[in-house]
Tab-separated table of C-alpha atoms in Angstrom:
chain	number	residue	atom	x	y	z
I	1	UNK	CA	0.000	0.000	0.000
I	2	UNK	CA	2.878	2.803	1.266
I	3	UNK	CA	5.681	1.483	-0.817
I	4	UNK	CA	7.920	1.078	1.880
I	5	UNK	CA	9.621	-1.332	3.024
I	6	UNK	CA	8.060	-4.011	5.810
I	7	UNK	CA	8.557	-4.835	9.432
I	8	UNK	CA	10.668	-7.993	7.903
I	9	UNK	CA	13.109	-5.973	6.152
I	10	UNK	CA	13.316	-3.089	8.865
I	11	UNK	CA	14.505	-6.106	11.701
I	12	UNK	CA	16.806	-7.594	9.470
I	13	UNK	CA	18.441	-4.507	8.486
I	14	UNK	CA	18.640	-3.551	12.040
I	15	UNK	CA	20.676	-5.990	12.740
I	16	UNK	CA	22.919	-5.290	10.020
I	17	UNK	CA	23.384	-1.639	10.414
I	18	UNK	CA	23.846	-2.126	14.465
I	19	UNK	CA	26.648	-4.536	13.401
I	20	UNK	CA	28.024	-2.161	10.974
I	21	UNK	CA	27.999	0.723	13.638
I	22	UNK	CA	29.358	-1.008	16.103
I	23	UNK	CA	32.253	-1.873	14.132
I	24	UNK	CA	33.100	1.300	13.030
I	25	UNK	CA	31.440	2.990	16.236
I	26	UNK	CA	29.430	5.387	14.828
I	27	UNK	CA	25.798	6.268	15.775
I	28	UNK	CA	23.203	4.506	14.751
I	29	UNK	CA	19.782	6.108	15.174
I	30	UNK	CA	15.774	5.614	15.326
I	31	UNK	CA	13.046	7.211	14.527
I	32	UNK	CA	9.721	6.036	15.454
I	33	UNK	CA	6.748	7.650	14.144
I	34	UNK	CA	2.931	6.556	14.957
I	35	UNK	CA	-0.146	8.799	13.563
I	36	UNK	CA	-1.882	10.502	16.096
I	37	UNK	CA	-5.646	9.056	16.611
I	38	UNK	CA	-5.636	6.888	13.722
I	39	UNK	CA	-8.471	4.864	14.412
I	40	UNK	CA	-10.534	8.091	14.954
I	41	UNK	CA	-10.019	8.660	11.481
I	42	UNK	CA	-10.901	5.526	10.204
I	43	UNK	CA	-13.931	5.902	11.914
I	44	UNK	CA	-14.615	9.726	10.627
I	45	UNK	CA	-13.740	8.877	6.811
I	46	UNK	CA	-13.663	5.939	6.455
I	47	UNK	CA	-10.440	2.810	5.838
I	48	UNK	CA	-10.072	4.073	2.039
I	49	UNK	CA	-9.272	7.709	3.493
I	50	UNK	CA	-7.479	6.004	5.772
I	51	UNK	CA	-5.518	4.348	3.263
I	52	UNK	CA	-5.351	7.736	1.238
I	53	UNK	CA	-3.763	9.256	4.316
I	54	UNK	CA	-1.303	6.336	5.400
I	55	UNK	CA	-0.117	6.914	1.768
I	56	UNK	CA	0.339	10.467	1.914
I	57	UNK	CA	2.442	9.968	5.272
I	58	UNK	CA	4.909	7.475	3.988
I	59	UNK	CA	5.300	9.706	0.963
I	60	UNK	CA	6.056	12.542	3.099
I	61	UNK	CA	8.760	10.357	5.699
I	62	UNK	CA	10.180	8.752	2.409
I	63	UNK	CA	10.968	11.638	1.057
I	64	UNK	CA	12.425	13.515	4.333
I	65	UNK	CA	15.030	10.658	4.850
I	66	UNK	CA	16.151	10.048	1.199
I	67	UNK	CA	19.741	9.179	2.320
I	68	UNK	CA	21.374	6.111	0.765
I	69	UNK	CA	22.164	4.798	3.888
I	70	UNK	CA	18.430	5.785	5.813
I	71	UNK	CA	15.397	3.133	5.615
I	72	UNK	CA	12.153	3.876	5.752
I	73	UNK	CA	9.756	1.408	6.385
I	74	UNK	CA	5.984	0.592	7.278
I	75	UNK	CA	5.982	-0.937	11.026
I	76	UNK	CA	2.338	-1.595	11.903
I	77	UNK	CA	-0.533	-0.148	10.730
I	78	UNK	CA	-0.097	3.705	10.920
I	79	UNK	CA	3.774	2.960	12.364
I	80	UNK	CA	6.864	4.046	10.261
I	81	UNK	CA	10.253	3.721	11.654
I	82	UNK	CA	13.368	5.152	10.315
I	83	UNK	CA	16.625	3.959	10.612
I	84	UNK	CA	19.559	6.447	10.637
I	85	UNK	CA	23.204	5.811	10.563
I	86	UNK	CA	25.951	7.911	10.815
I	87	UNK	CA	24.098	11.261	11.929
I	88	UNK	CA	24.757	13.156	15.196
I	89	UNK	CA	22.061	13.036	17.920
I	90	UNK	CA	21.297	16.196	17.812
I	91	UNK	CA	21.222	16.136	13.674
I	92	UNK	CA	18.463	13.440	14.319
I	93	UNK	CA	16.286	15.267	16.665
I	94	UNK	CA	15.936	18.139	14.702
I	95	UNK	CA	15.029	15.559	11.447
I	96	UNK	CA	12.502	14.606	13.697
I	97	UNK	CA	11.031	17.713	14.557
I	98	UNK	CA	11.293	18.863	11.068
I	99	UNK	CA	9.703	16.015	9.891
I	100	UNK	CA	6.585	16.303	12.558
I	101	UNK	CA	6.111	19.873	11.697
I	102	UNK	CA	6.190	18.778	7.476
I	103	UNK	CA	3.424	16.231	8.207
I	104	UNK	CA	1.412	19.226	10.581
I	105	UNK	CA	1.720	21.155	7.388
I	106	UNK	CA	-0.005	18.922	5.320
I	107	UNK	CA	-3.117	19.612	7.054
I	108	UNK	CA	-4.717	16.175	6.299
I	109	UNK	CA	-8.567	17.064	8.434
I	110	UNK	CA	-9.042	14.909	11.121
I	111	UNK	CA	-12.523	16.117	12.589
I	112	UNK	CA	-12.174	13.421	15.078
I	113	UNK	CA	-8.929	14.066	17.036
I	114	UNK	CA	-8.558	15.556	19.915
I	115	UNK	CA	-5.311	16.896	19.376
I	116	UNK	CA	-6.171	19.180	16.519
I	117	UNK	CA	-8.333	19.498	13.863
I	118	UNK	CA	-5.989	18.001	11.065
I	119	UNK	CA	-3.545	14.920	11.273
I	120	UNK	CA	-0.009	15.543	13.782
I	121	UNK	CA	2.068	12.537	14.471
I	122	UNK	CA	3.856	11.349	17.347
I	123	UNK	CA	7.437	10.539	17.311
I	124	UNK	CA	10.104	8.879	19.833
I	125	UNK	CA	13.848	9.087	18.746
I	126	UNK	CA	16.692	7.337	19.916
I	127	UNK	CA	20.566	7.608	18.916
I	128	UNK	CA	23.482	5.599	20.012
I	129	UNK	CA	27.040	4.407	19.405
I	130	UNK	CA	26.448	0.934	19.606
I	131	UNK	CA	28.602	-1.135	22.036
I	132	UNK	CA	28.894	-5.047	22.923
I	133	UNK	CA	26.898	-4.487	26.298
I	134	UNK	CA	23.626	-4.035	24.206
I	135	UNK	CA	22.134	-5.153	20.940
I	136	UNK	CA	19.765	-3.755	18.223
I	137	UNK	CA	16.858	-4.768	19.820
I	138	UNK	CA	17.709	-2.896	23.009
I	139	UNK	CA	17.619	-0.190	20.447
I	140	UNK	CA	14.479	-0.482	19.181
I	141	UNK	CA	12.746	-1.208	22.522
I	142	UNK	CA	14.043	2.428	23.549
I	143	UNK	CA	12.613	4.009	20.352
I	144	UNK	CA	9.672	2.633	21.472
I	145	UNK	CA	9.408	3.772	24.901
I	146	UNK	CA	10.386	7.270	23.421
I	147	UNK	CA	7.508	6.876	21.223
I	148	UNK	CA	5.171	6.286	23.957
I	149	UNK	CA	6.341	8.994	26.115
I	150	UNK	CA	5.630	11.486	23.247
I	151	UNK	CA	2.288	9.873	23.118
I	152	UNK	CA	1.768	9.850	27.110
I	153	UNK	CA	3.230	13.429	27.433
I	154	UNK	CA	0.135	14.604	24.706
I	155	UNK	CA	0.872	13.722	20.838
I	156	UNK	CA	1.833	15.843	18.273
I	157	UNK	CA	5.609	15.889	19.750
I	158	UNK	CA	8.494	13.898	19.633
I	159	UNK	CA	10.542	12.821	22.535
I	160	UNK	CA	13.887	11.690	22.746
I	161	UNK	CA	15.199	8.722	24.950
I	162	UNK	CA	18.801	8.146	26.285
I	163	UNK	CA	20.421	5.287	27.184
């Protein structure tokens, strides 16, 4: 449906790039992005707006981490995740806040969120030199929780975890 790449690909690549990283010990970085209130809009338009607008959102991440080396993919249902290599923390948190702020812009209505009145994202990010005391799953379980905290703390925000 978005032309990204799956949940599949993204794990196995993981794995690759945190090996890759940790060999050359450079950062390797998440992004985790989740549509705000999805459901509500399924329920407002309907699943082929829904559809419509999941397009229109991988589009727009796609195309704001066009990098070679980044991978964008599809991780649930209206979940993307990026991965990053070999960009600076604070390079990646201000992708990610650039990239919440593009998808604001699109101002996709959303009559049924109670966030605001067109479609906002959530995003957690996470960067780290990898090291032998964790793995690339430890990774991704703290762009998770990063996630959630932006979701927890409101929506329409990203938060960043370190670990």
């Amino acid at each position: 449906l978005t032309g990204l790449w799956n949940r599949r690909f993204f794990d196995e690549n993981l794995k690759l790039e945190w090996r890759r990283n940790l060999r050359d010990q450079r950062p390797l970085s998440l992004i985790f992005v989740d549509i705000d209130c999805f459901k509500a809009f399924n329920d407002c338009y309907g699943h082929q707006a829904g559809d419509e607008c999941l397009v229109k959102i991988a589009k727009t991440i796609g195309g704001f981490f066009n990098r070679a080396s980044d991978l964008v993919a599809r991780y649930g249902g209206e979940e993307f995740i990026v991965i990053i290599p070999d960009l600076e923390r604070d390079e990646v948190i201000s992708l990610a806040h650039s990239l919440r702020e593009t998808i604001e812009e699109l101002k996709i209505p959303h009559k049924g969120s109670p966030v605001s009145n067109h479609v906002t994202v959530s995003i957690g990010v996470v960067s780290k030199i990898p090291d032998k005391d964790s793995t690339s799953k430890d990774l991704f379980i703290a762009a998770d929780k990063a996630l959630y905290q932006a979701k927890n703390a409101g929506r329409n925000q990203h938060s960043v975890l370190t670990y």
